Amino acid sequence: MQKFRKIRVFALFAMVLMLAWVTAGCGGSASAPPAGSENGSTTSPQEQGTPKSGGKLTVGVSADLTKLDLHGSTVLSDRIPLLHVQEMLVTIDEKMNIIPMLAQKWETSEDGKSVTFALRKGVPFHNGKEMKAEDVKYSIERFMQVAARKGEFSMVDSIEAKDDYTVVFHLKQPSGVFLASLANPYNPAVIMPKGIAEEQSGTITKPIGTGPFQFEKWEQGKQLVLKRFYQYASPEGDTSGFGGAKKPYVDEVIFKPISEATVRLTALETGEIDLATDILPKDVKRLETSSNIVLAKETSMNWGYLFFGFKKPPFDNLKMRQAVAYALNKQEIVDVATWSLGKVASSPVYTETEWYTEAHAKDYQQDLEKAKQLLKEAGYNGEKIVISTAKAYDHHQKAALTIQNQLKKIGMNVEVEILEWASFISERSNSGDYQLAVSHITPRPDPNQIYYAYTHSSSNFNGYKNPKMDELLDKGVTTVDQGERKEIYSQVQDLLREDLSFTATYYYPVIEAHQSYLKGYQSWSAGYPRLWNVWIDK
Amino acid sequence: MLSGDLGHSLVSDKEVLTLLWERLPATMALIMYALLISVVIAIPLGIISAVRHNTRWDYGAMLIALIGVSVPNFWAGLLLIMTFSLHLGWFPSTGYVDVTQNLWKHLEHLALPAFALGFLQAGIVTRMTRSSMLEVLKQDYICTIRAKGGTEKVVILKHALKNSMIPIITIIGINFGLLLGGTVVVETIFSIPGIGQLLVQSVFNRDYPVIQGVILCVAVIYVLISLVVDLLYAYFDPKIDYNEG
């Protein structure tokens, strides 16, 4: 009987718990007033008022971090929070131009084979030590060993810490892309204190940097907490991109992973979070009418693509590729995939960057008769054609279905194959085993980083090969003069448009939303939320 | 594996066992509350519908059970968030607070997901309670107790309910597996850092050691629960005695 009594006691405890739960629910209603209800008027982003310090800022992001070591990471959800903690030697501004960050200035020697960086003085790490040349040498050397992007540093011969505030990079040959490699935010070469990895037994579990916020804790799947770094030494100049004057105002920033877009939005509406990233275009209309929530949207440099597979028929035939190019109506793709919030892309080079020229503006115009004619000439007889795309992003599927519809109009027999993200990457995208592939690519600062990987015959996946293209791309890497390089990449785009290895289709919008009491927030077309210069006013 | 080494995550390089230990409390709490909710709803409903067989009470209870069985838990979850978080503002829509940090907040955060998960179970258990009770109420010994002057309360709660518990307990045990599966969806919707969410993330990242670890963990839990169910049989039916071979 003794054990039965125990079960009864347990049951009783369970009942009490249940009762507590019910009352907890009722208590919640009193303690959680609707957020941002102090006024119903909307203020324009210009009238932000004087910044206030303090408070806690909670950001709802679509995915959790995978690791705390930026050198070893190519994942956006790792970069978004950790680029508040760690900084690079040089970085990118709002329009992806390269600007100083931890380096104050740099000089390239006459033979172009050494680049000397003068570091800013008095920049403290979060552990109290000052950032010096040895730290830069250590960080970049570590990056060149462990990073996915280490190939981009193959031109570096050695790194020399000349004195405490001077670092010299000795290059094997002159390079036009070296600075862009240092500034590329995709797998960023951030500067950490010397010996940090060894102190933390090989893997970085507590990232230390020079950023405006310092790492506090990461509870996987739940939250990442950053604290304001009071000793932060900001670079000078106008705030732009990752650089310029940066000032942390809030005491604590919390990144909460909420994978469901609908739930993320609800959490914003109930006031559980202050800022939500990755809002779906379909929710924009509803949010525009809300008085407590401010929408922050911007066309992004994320570009959607349609790739042709050269490894199997029928798109190894140029006429077939041209037929597709003439069949496309990119505006319609923008309307469907981005709810008209994006922009038509004629080139992967973004319109507002300094690399954009007339060559990037030219594009095929829809001409169904010509497309049908080309199909006939190519000898197409209604064979089945498959567009491969992935499930992870809603806009990929929508773009693929729109393209399917457009190709059907010229008499192509098209099916859409929707795969899991990981399968799409490994079995289609990276193996080149597809006829048509639809997906998107994140922004890169230099056109070399855009074109080389996807069009050079030594690195592309789809099997495209044109010696003239390879020659141009190689020239783009070794040419130092940026004006000449601009011309080279115009030629690359012209050739790409002729050869049709792929075509850029649309720029996806960055859509974020925040509480009206969050001031100073600006979206960025590169897609990174930035929480410096942002304050809470309530 | 037997030494407790499940390997390291390919993505975060953390030990799989550590990841499981971090995540297990949230999942277990969620499942326990879901079970509790399902039992608290289902047993009274089942009893009512059996005792008031073929009356309006019965139909009402069965309708609730039918809704419970039919509504998928992700849909229920989204509806609950819309109603109780967005419109009424009673509960938070996402997140998790550990029981050791703040009991109140802990319960507040798990209320909606537990209900979303428990409601489905309640439907199944209600139907089982009803049919099992109906069966028992037709037995001769129930008639005997009534003849001896036992009150309706004694008849139903002490004799009929206890004797109909065996199939109910069995179905609750089986449902435990369903609940473990359900946590995958519910944890993702409500952003609860449990092993269901860990599994989803690991599948997306192709983090095989973690996937293996989670599956193993779920299997072990399931076996343990089956054991507990077997042991409970002895309480509800004294004829089953594990001490005598």
PDB file of N, CA and C in Angstrom, chain A residues 3-4 7-8 14-15 17-18 20-21 23-29 31-32 64 66-67 203 218-222 256-260 262-263 266-267 269-270 272 286 420 422-423 426-427, chain B residues 11-14 19 22-23 33 36-37 40 78 81 85-86 89-98 101 103-104 107-108 110-112 115 188-189 191-193 197 201 204-206 232 235:
ATOM      1  N   LYS A   3       3.403   2.138  -1.676  1.00  0.00           N
ATOM      2  CA  LYS A   3       3.747   2.749  -2.965  1.00  0.00           C
ATOM      3  C   LYS A   3       2.523   3.404  -3.609  1.00  0.00           C
ATOM      4  N   PHE A   4       1.340   2.859  -3.294  1.00  0.00           N
ATOM      5  CA  PHE A   4       0.125   3.480  -3.857  1.00  0.00           C
ATOM      6  C   PHE A   4      -0.081   4.866  -3.259  1.00  0.00           C
ATOM      7  N   ILE A   7       1.867   7.261  -5.083  1.00  0.00           N
ATOM      8  CA  ILE A   7       1.253   7.630  -6.362  1.00  0.00           C
ATOM      9  C   ILE A   7       0.165   8.667  -6.135  1.00  0.00           C
ATOM     10  N   ARG A   8      -0.586   8.469  -5.029  1.00  0.00           N
ATOM     11  CA  ARG A   8      -1.650   9.438  -4.729  1.00  0.00           C
ATOM     12  C   ARG A   8      -1.065  10.816  -4.438  1.00  0.00           C
ATOM     13  N   ALA A  14       0.343  16.833  -8.823  1.00  0.00           N
ATOM     14  CA  ALA A  14       0.069  17.142 -10.225  1.00  0.00           C
ATOM     15  C   ALA A  14      -1.141  18.062 -10.348  1.00  0.00           C
ATOM     16  N   MET A  15      -2.160  17.783  -9.510  1.00  0.00           N
ATOM     17  CA  MET A  15      -3.374  18.603  -9.546  1.00  0.00           C
ATOM     18  C   MET A  15      -3.045  20.050  -9.145  1.00  0.00           C
ATOM     19  N   LEU A  17      -0.252  21.520  -9.418  1.00  0.00           N
ATOM     20  CA  LEU A  17       0.512  22.103 -10.510  1.00  0.00           C
ATOM     21  C   LEU A  17      -0.428  22.605 -11.594  1.00  0.00           C
ATOM     22  N   MET A  18      -1.414  21.784 -11.867  1.00  0.00           N
ATOM     23  CA  MET A  18      -2.404  22.099 -12.901  1.00  0.00           C
ATOM     24  C   MET A  18      -3.138  23.402 -12.548  1.00  0.00           C
ATOM     25  N   ALA A  20      -2.054  25.698 -10.540  1.00  0.00           N
ATOM     26  CA  ALA A  20      -1.083  26.793 -10.641  1.00  0.00           C
ATOM     27  C   ALA A  20      -0.989  27.273 -12.077  1.00  0.00           C
ATOM     28  N   TRP A  21      -1.063  26.309 -12.985  1.00  0.00           N
ATOM     29  CA  TRP A  21      -0.932  26.640 -14.406  1.00  0.00           C
ATOM     30  C   TRP A  21      -2.104  27.505 -14.852  1.00  0.00           C
ATOM     31  N   THR A  23      -4.020  29.398 -12.986  1.00  0.00           N
ATOM     32  CA  THR A  23      -3.938  30.757 -12.435  1.00  0.00           C
ATOM     33  C   THR A  23      -2.811  31.553 -13.056  1.00  0.00           C
ATOM     34  N   ALA A  24      -1.732  30.847 -13.429  1.00  0.00           N
ATOM     35  CA  ALA A  24      -0.612  31.535 -14.077  1.00  0.00           C
ATOM     36  C   ALA A  24      -1.104  32.239 -15.322  1.00  0.00           C
ATOM     37  N   GLY A  25      -1.974  31.571 -16.033  1.00  0.00           N
ATOM     38  CA  GLY A  25      -2.526  32.136 -17.253  1.00  0.00           C
ATOM     39  C   GLY A  25      -3.272  33.422 -16.976  1.00  0.00           C
ATOM     40  N   CYS A  26      -4.063  33.415 -15.903  1.00  0.00           N
ATOM     41  CA  CYS A  26      -4.859  34.598 -15.586  1.00  0.00           C
ATOM     42  C   CYS A  26      -3.965  35.742 -15.145  1.00  0.00           C
ATOM     43  N   GLY A  27      -2.914  35.394 -14.338  1.00  0.00           N
ATOM     44  CA  GLY A  27      -1.987  36.416 -13.854  1.00  0.00           C
ATOM     45  C   GLY A  27      -1.297  37.127 -14.994  1.00  0.00           C
ATOM     46  N   GLY A  28      -1.016  36.349 -16.025  1.00  0.00           N
ATOM     47  CA  GLY A  28      -0.282  36.882 -17.173  1.00  0.00           C
ATOM     48  C   GLY A  28      -0.993  38.050 -17.821  1.00  0.00           C
ATOM     49  N   SER A  29      -2.316  37.978 -17.823  1.00  0.00           N
ATOM     50  CA  SER A  29      -3.069  39.003 -18.530  1.00  0.00           C
ATOM     51  C   SER A  29      -2.888  40.375 -17.879  1.00  0.00           C
ATOM     52  N   SER A  31      -0.245  41.336 -16.089  1.00  0.00           N
ATOM     53  CA  SER A  31       1.119  41.848 -16.078  1.00  0.00           C
ATOM     54  C   SER A  31       1.670  42.151 -17.477  1.00  0.00           C
ATOM     55  N   ALA A  32       0.905  41.846 -18.507  1.00  0.00           N
ATOM     56  CA  ALA A  32       1.443  42.070 -19.858  1.00  0.00           C
ATOM     57  C   ALA A  32       0.577  43.010 -20.673  1.00  0.00           C
ATOM     58  N   ASP A  64      18.639  29.858 -35.178  1.00  0.00           N
ATOM     59  CA  ASP A  64      19.598  29.946 -34.088  1.00  0.00           C
ATOM     60  C   ASP A  64      21.014  29.913 -34.659  1.00  0.00           C
ATOM     61  N   THR A  66      24.764  28.385 -35.133  1.00  0.00           N
ATOM     62  CA  THR A  66      25.244  27.010 -35.168  1.00  0.00           C
ATOM     63  C   THR A  66      26.551  26.880 -34.394  1.00  0.00           C
ATOM     64  N   LYS A  67      27.331  27.968 -34.344  1.00  0.00           N
ATOM     65  CA  LYS A  67      28.573  27.949 -33.579  1.00  0.00           C
ATOM     66  C   LYS A  67      28.984  29.381 -33.251  1.00  0.00           C
ATOM     67  N   THR A 203      38.356  25.119 -29.773  1.00  0.00           N
ATOM     68  CA  THR A 203      37.146  25.698 -30.361  1.00  0.00           C
ATOM     69  C   THR A 203      36.735  26.921 -29.560  1.00  0.00           C
ATOM     70  N   TRP A 218      25.224  32.036 -24.525  1.00  0.00           N
ATOM     71  CA  TRP A 218      24.421  31.440 -25.596  1.00  0.00           C
ATOM     72  C   TRP A 218      23.735  30.207 -25.038  1.00  0.00           C
ATOM     73  N   GLU A 219      22.415  30.250 -24.922  1.00  0.00           N
ATOM     74  CA  GLU A 219      21.663  29.068 -24.532  1.00  0.00           C
ATOM     75  C   GLU A 219      21.062  28.530 -25.812  1.00  0.00           C
ATOM     76  N   GLN A 220      21.671  27.481 -26.326  1.00  0.00           N
ATOM     77  CA  GLN A 220      21.326  26.985 -27.651  1.00  0.00           C
ATOM     78  C   GLN A 220      19.831  26.713 -27.796  1.00  0.00           C
ATOM     79  N   GLY A 221      19.270  27.188 -28.890  1.00  0.00           N
ATOM     80  CA  GLY A 221      17.855  26.962 -29.155  1.00  0.00           C
ATOM     81  C   GLY A 221      16.968  27.958 -28.431  1.00  0.00           C
ATOM     82  N   LYS A 222      17.532  28.709 -27.482  1.00  0.00           N
ATOM     83  CA  LYS A 222      16.715  29.595 -26.666  1.00  0.00           C
ATOM     84  C   LYS A 222      17.075  31.051 -26.881  1.00  0.00           C
ATOM     85  N   LYS A 256      16.603  35.950 -30.194  1.00  0.00           N
ATOM     86  CA  LYS A 256      15.777  34.771 -29.918  1.00  0.00           C
ATOM     87  C   LYS A 256      15.446  34.075 -31.230  1.00  0.00           C
ATOM     88  N   PRO A 257      15.777  32.809 -31.380  1.00  0.00           N
ATOM     89  CA  PRO A 257      15.404  32.123 -32.618  1.00  0.00           C
ATOM     90  C   PRO A 257      13.925  31.725 -32.611  1.00  0.00           C
ATOM     91  N   ILE A 258      13.179  32.250 -33.572  1.00  0.00           N
ATOM     92  CA  ILE A 258      11.775  31.857 -33.733  1.00  0.00           C
ATOM     93  C   ILE A 258      11.622  31.491 -35.210  1.00  0.00           C
ATOM     94  N   SER A 259      11.604  30.207 -35.513  1.00  0.00           N
ATOM     95  CA  SER A 259      11.731  29.800 -36.906  1.00  0.00           C
ATOM     96  C   SER A 259      10.478  30.068 -37.740  1.00  0.00           C
ATOM     97  N   GLU A 260       9.303  29.987 -37.133  1.00  0.00           N
ATOM     98  CA  GLU A 260       8.066  30.225 -37.882  1.00  0.00           C
ATOM     99  C   GLU A 260       7.845  31.727 -38.097  1.00  0.00           C
ATOM    100  N   THR A 262       5.234  33.377 -39.022  1.00  0.00           N
ATOM    101  CA  THR A 262       3.959  33.833 -38.458  1.00  0.00           C
ATOM    102  C   THR A 262       4.085  34.046 -36.958  1.00  0.00           C
ATOM    103  N   VAL A 263       4.756  33.112 -36.314  1.00  0.00           N
ATOM    104  CA  VAL A 263       4.895  33.197 -34.861  1.00  0.00           C
ATOM    105  C   VAL A 263       5.822  34.356 -34.482  1.00  0.00           C
ATOM    106  N   THR A 266       3.768  37.348 -34.611  1.00  0.00           N
ATOM    107  CA  THR A 266       2.878  37.396 -33.446  1.00  0.00           C
ATOM    108  C   THR A 266       3.641  37.847 -32.209  1.00  0.00           C
ATOM    109  N   ALA A 267       4.858  37.316 -32.041  1.00  0.00           N
ATOM    110  CA  ALA A 267       5.670  37.698 -30.885  1.00  0.00           C
ATOM    111  C   ALA A 267       5.948  39.205 -30.907  1.00  0.00           C
ATOM    112  N   GLU A 269       3.889  41.430 -32.317  1.00  0.00           N
ATOM    113  CA  GLU A 269       2.607  42.092 -32.048  1.00  0.00           C
ATOM    114  C   GLU A 269       2.221  42.020 -30.577  1.00  0.00           C
ATOM    115  N   THR A 270       2.633  40.949 -29.886  1.00  0.00           N
ATOM    116  CA  THR A 270       2.308  40.850 -28.460  1.00  0.00           C
ATOM    117  C   THR A 270       3.359  41.556 -27.606  1.00  0.00           C
ATOM    118  N   GLU A 272       6.529  40.661 -27.156  1.00  0.00           N
ATOM    119  CA  GLU A 272       7.565  39.810 -26.566  1.00  0.00           C
ATOM    120  C   GLU A 272       8.925  40.104 -27.173  1.00  0.00           C
ATOM    121  N   ARG A 286      -0.700  43.896 -43.897  1.00  0.00           N
ATOM    122  CA  ARG A 286      -1.327  43.905 -42.585  1.00  0.00           C
ATOM    123  C   ARG A 286      -0.550  44.811 -41.615  1.00  0.00           C
ATOM    124  N   GLU A 420      14.473  19.307 -50.321  1.00  0.00           N
ATOM    125  CA  GLU A 420      14.925  19.872 -49.052  1.00  0.00           C
ATOM    126  C   GLU A 420      16.192  20.682 -49.324  1.00  0.00           C
ATOM    127  N   ALA A 422      19.154  20.966 -47.881  1.00  0.00           N
ATOM    128  CA  ALA A 422      20.443  20.265 -47.888  1.00  0.00           C
ATOM    129  C   ALA A 422      20.577  19.386 -49.136  1.00  0.00           C
ATOM    130  N   SER A 423      19.481  18.733 -49.550  1.00  0.00           N
ATOM    131  CA  SER A 423      19.547  17.881 -50.741  1.00  0.00           C
ATOM    132  C   SER A 423      19.728  18.738 -51.981  1.00  0.00           C
ATOM    133  N   SER A 426      23.468  19.713 -52.057  1.00  0.00           N
ATOM    134  CA  SER A 426      24.457  18.670 -52.335  1.00  0.00           C
ATOM    135  C   SER A 426      24.149  17.898 -53.620  1.00  0.00           C
ATOM    136  N   GLU A 427      22.867  17.609 -53.878  1.00  0.00           N
ATOM    137  CA  GLU A 427      22.563  16.735 -55.013  1.00  0.00           C
ATOM    138  C   GLU A 427      22.281  17.487 -56.312  1.00  0.00           C
TER     139      GLU A 427
ATOM    140  N   VAL B  11      28.131  20.353 -36.408  1.00  0.00           N
ATOM    141  CA  VAL B  11      27.952  21.788 -36.627  1.00  0.00           C
ATOM    142  C   VAL B  11      28.566  22.601 -35.486  1.00  0.00           C
ATOM    143  N   SER B  12      28.150  22.308 -34.260  1.00  0.00           N
ATOM    144  CA  SER B  12      28.609  23.150 -33.143  1.00  0.00           C
ATOM    145  C   SER B  12      29.776  22.529 -32.391  1.00  0.00           C
ATOM    146  N   ASP B  13      30.139  21.285 -32.715  1.00  0.00           N
ATOM    147  CA  ASP B  13      31.254  20.602 -32.085  1.00  0.00           C
ATOM    148  C   ASP B  13      31.006  20.295 -30.604  1.00  0.00           C
ATOM    149  N   LYS B  14      29.766  20.482 -30.149  1.00  0.00           N
ATOM    150  CA  LYS B  14      29.472  20.150 -28.755  1.00  0.00           C
ATOM    151  C   LYS B  14      29.215  18.649 -28.639  1.00  0.00           C
ATOM    152  N   LEU B  19      24.238  18.186 -25.411  1.00  0.00           N
ATOM    153  CA  LEU B  19      23.105  18.800 -26.111  1.00  0.00           C
ATOM    154  C   LEU B  19      21.804  18.190 -25.628  1.00  0.00           C
ATOM    155  N   GLU B  22      20.888  19.291 -22.122  1.00  0.00           N
ATOM    156  CA  GLU B  22      20.396  20.674 -22.089  1.00  0.00           C
ATOM    157  C   GLU B  22      18.945  20.752 -22.531  1.00  0.00           C
ATOM    158  N   ARG B  23      18.589  19.912 -23.500  1.00  0.00           N
ATOM    159  CA  ARG B  23      17.276  20.023 -24.128  1.00  0.00           C
ATOM    160  C   ARG B  23      16.189  19.181 -23.464  1.00  0.00           C
ATOM    161  N   TYR B  33       3.126  17.907 -18.876  1.00  0.00           N
ATOM    162  CA  TYR B  33       1.948  18.776 -18.781  1.00  0.00           C
ATOM    163  C   TYR B  33       0.906  18.375 -19.802  1.00  0.00           C
ATOM    164  N   LEU B  36      -0.877  15.380 -18.519  1.00  0.00           N
ATOM    165  CA  LEU B  36      -1.726  15.790 -17.410  1.00  0.00           C
ATOM    166  C   LEU B  36      -3.006  16.428 -17.935  1.00  0.00           C
ATOM    167  N   ILE B  37      -2.836  17.327 -18.883  1.00  0.00           N
ATOM    168  CA  ILE B  37      -3.989  18.016 -19.460  1.00  0.00           C
ATOM    169  C   ILE B  37      -4.906  17.012 -20.140  1.00  0.00           C
ATOM    170  N   VAL B  40      -6.738  14.980 -17.465  1.00  0.00           N
ATOM    171  CA  VAL B  40      -7.706  15.793 -16.722  1.00  0.00           C
ATOM    172  C   VAL B  40      -8.946  16.091 -17.576  1.00  0.00           C
ATOM    173  N   LEU B  78      -1.139  27.128 -33.705  1.00  0.00           N
ATOM    174  CA  LEU B  78      -1.250  28.459 -34.308  1.00  0.00           C
ATOM    175  C   LEU B  78      -2.532  29.158 -33.869  1.00  0.00           C
ATOM    176  N   ILE B  81      -2.097  30.383 -30.336  1.00  0.00           N
ATOM    177  CA  ILE B  81      -1.253  31.591 -30.294  1.00  0.00           C
ATOM    178  C   ILE B  81      -2.081  32.812 -30.697  1.00  0.00           C
ATOM    179  N   SER B  85      -2.535  34.564 -27.252  1.00  0.00           N
ATOM    180  CA  SER B  85      -1.396  35.487 -27.156  1.00  0.00           C
ATOM    181  C   SER B  85      -1.718  36.803 -27.827  1.00  0.00           C
ATOM    182  N   LEU B  86      -2.177  36.693 -29.081  1.00  0.00           N
ATOM    183  CA  LEU B  86      -2.317  37.904 -29.866  1.00  0.00           C
ATOM    184  C   LEU B  86      -3.538  38.710 -29.440  1.00  0.00           C
ATOM    185  N   GLY B  89      -3.867  38.183 -25.074  1.00  0.00           N
ATOM    186  CA  GLY B  89      -2.637  38.563 -24.376  1.00  0.00           C
ATOM    187  C   GLY B  89      -2.445  37.877 -23.036  1.00  0.00           C
ATOM    188  N   TRP B  90      -3.010  36.679 -22.872  1.00  0.00           N
ATOM    189  CA  TRP B  90      -2.881  35.979 -21.585  1.00  0.00           C
ATOM    190  C   TRP B  90      -1.560  35.241 -21.452  1.00  0.00           C
ATOM    191  N   PHE B  91      -1.111  34.684 -22.571  1.00  0.00           N
ATOM    192  CA  PHE B  91       0.099  33.859 -22.511  1.00  0.00           C
ATOM    193  C   PHE B  91       1.131  34.372 -23.503  1.00  0.00           C
ATOM    194  N   PRO B  92       2.422  34.150 -23.219  1.00  0.00           N
ATOM    195  CA  PRO B  92       3.452  34.474 -24.217  1.00  0.00           C
ATOM    196  C   PRO B  92       3.361  33.499 -25.392  1.00  0.00           C
ATOM    197  N   SER B  93       3.719  33.965 -26.575  1.00  0.00           N
ATOM    198  CA  SER B  93       3.556  33.105 -27.742  1.00  0.00           C
ATOM    199  C   SER B  93       4.747  32.186 -27.982  1.00  0.00           C
ATOM    200  N   THR B  94       5.911  32.564 -27.481  1.00  0.00           N
ATOM    201  CA  THR B  94       7.085  31.733 -27.750  1.00  0.00           C
ATOM    202  C   THR B  94       7.987  31.684 -26.527  1.00  0.00           C
ATOM    203  N   GLY B  95       8.962  30.799 -26.603  1.00  0.00           N
ATOM    204  CA  GLY B  95      10.026  30.790 -25.605  1.00  0.00           C
ATOM    205  C   GLY B  95       9.814  29.790 -24.486  1.00  0.00           C
ATOM    206  N   TYR B  96      10.798  29.737 -23.599  1.00  0.00           N
ATOM    207  CA  TYR B  96      10.780  28.766 -22.522  1.00  0.00           C
ATOM    208  C   TYR B  96      11.577  29.319 -21.341  1.00  0.00           C
ATOM    209  N   VAL B  97      11.043  29.120 -20.154  1.00  0.00           N
ATOM    210  CA  VAL B  97      11.772  29.515 -18.937  1.00  0.00           C
ATOM    211  C   VAL B  97      11.918  28.266 -18.089  1.00  0.00           C
ATOM    212  N   ASP B  98      13.122  28.032 -17.581  1.00  0.00           N
ATOM    213  CA  ASP B  98      13.349  26.818 -16.812  1.00  0.00           C
ATOM    214  C   ASP B  98      12.614  26.871 -15.479  1.00  0.00           C
ATOM    215  N   GLN B 101      14.269  28.566 -12.613  1.00  0.00           N
ATOM    216  CA  GLN B 101      14.413  30.018 -12.666  1.00  0.00           C
ATOM    217  C   GLN B 101      13.183  30.728 -12.121  1.00  0.00           C
ATOM    218  N   LEU B 103       9.048  29.427 -11.534  1.00  0.00           N
ATOM    219  CA  LEU B 103       8.001  28.420 -11.732  1.00  0.00           C
ATOM    220  C   LEU B 103       6.806  29.016 -12.481  1.00  0.00           C
ATOM    221  N   TRP B 104       6.453  30.228 -12.078  1.00  0.00           N
ATOM    222  CA  TRP B 104       5.295  30.903 -12.653  1.00  0.00           C
ATOM    223  C   TRP B 104       5.448  31.073 -14.163  1.00  0.00           C
ATOM    224  N   LEU B 107       5.435  27.803 -16.177  1.00  0.00           N
ATOM    225  CA  LEU B 107       4.099  27.283 -16.487  1.00  0.00           C
ATOM    226  C   LEU B 107       3.411  28.143 -17.546  1.00  0.00           C
ATOM    227  N   GLU B 108       3.613  29.436 -17.446  1.00  0.00           N
ATOM    228  CA  GLU B 108       2.995  30.355 -18.388  1.00  0.00           C
ATOM    229  C   GLU B 108       3.454  30.063 -19.822  1.00  0.00           C
ATOM    230  N   LEU B 110       4.683  27.236 -20.974  1.00  0.00           N
ATOM    231  CA  LEU B 110       4.381  25.907 -21.491  1.00  0.00           C
ATOM    232  C   LEU B 110       2.880  25.644 -21.623  1.00  0.00           C
ATOM    233  N   ALA B 111       2.059  26.550 -21.110  1.00  0.00           N
ATOM    234  CA  ALA B 111       0.618  26.315 -21.098  1.00  0.00           C
ATOM    235  C   ALA B 111       0.056  26.047 -22.495  1.00  0.00           C
ATOM    236  N   LEU B 112       0.305  26.949 -23.424  1.00  0.00           N
ATOM    237  CA  LEU B 112      -0.263  26.798 -24.760  1.00  0.00           C
ATOM    238  C   LEU B 112       0.291  25.577 -25.503  1.00  0.00           C
ATOM    239  N   PHE B 115      -1.166  22.462 -24.079  1.00  0.00           N
ATOM    240  CA  PHE B 115      -2.571  22.291 -24.430  1.00  0.00           C
ATOM    241  C   PHE B 115      -2.710  21.821 -25.883  1.00  0.00           C
ATOM    242  N   THR B 188       8.818  23.438 -32.476  1.00  0.00           N
ATOM    243  CA  THR B 188       9.242  24.326 -33.554  1.00  0.00           C
ATOM    244  C   THR B 188       8.339  25.552 -33.621  1.00  0.00           C
ATOM    245  N   ILE B 189       7.025  25.325 -33.510  1.00  0.00           N
ATOM    246  CA  ILE B 189       6.092  26.445 -33.586  1.00  0.00           C
ATOM    247  C   ILE B 189       6.278  27.407 -32.421  1.00  0.00           C
ATOM    248  N   SER B 191       8.875  27.715 -30.475  1.00  0.00           N
ATOM    249  CA  SER B 191      10.296  27.984 -30.196  1.00  0.00           C
ATOM    250  C   SER B 191      10.706  27.532 -28.806  1.00  0.00           C
ATOM    251  N   ILE B 192      10.434  26.279 -28.495  1.00  0.00           N
ATOM    252  CA  ILE B 192      10.855  25.741 -27.197  1.00  0.00           C
ATOM    253  C   ILE B 192      12.136  24.939 -27.425  1.00  0.00           C
ATOM    254  N   PRO B 193      13.183  25.239 -26.654  1.00  0.00           N
ATOM    255  CA  PRO B 193      14.448  24.541 -26.885  1.00  0.00           C
ATOM    256  C   PRO B 193      14.437  23.121 -26.340  1.00  0.00           C
ATOM    257  N   GLN B 197      12.936  20.216 -31.302  1.00  0.00           N
ATOM    258  CA  GLN B 197      13.518  21.309 -32.082  1.00  0.00           C
ATOM    259  C   GLN B 197      14.964  20.971 -32.474  1.00  0.00           C
ATOM    260  N   GLN B 201      16.422  20.927 -36.320  1.00  0.00           N
ATOM    261  CA  GLN B 201      17.616  21.684 -36.724  1.00  0.00           C
ATOM    262  C   GLN B 201      18.708  20.760 -37.233  1.00  0.00           C
ATOM    263  N   PHE B 204      17.983  19.542 -40.708  1.00  0.00           N
ATOM    264  CA  PHE B 204      18.254  20.587 -41.703  1.00  0.00           C
ATOM    265  C   PHE B 204      19.758  20.769 -41.932  1.00  0.00           C
ATOM    266  N   ASN B 205      20.538  20.637 -40.834  1.00  0.00           N
ATOM    267  CA  ASN B 205      21.981  20.830 -40.962  1.00  0.00           C
ATOM    268  C   ASN B 205      22.718  19.553 -41.321  1.00  0.00           C
ATOM    269  N   ARG B 206      21.980  18.442 -41.479  1.00  0.00           N
ATOM    270  CA  ARG B 206      22.588  17.128 -41.727  1.00  0.00           C
ATOM    271  C   ARG B 206      23.630  16.791 -40.658  1.00  0.00           C
ATOM    272  N   LEU B 232       2.240  -0.269 -13.731  1.00  0.00           N
ATOM    273  CA  LEU B 232       0.976   0.297 -13.269  1.00  0.00           C
ATOM    274  C   LEU B 232      -0.166  -0.726 -13.369  1.00  0.00           C
ATOM    275  N   TYR B 235      -1.105  -2.296 -10.168  1.00  0.00           N
ATOM    276  CA  TYR B 235      -1.889  -1.491  -9.232  1.00  0.00           C
ATOM    277  C   TYR B 235      -3.365  -1.587  -9.584  1.00  0.00           C
TER     278      TYR B 235
END
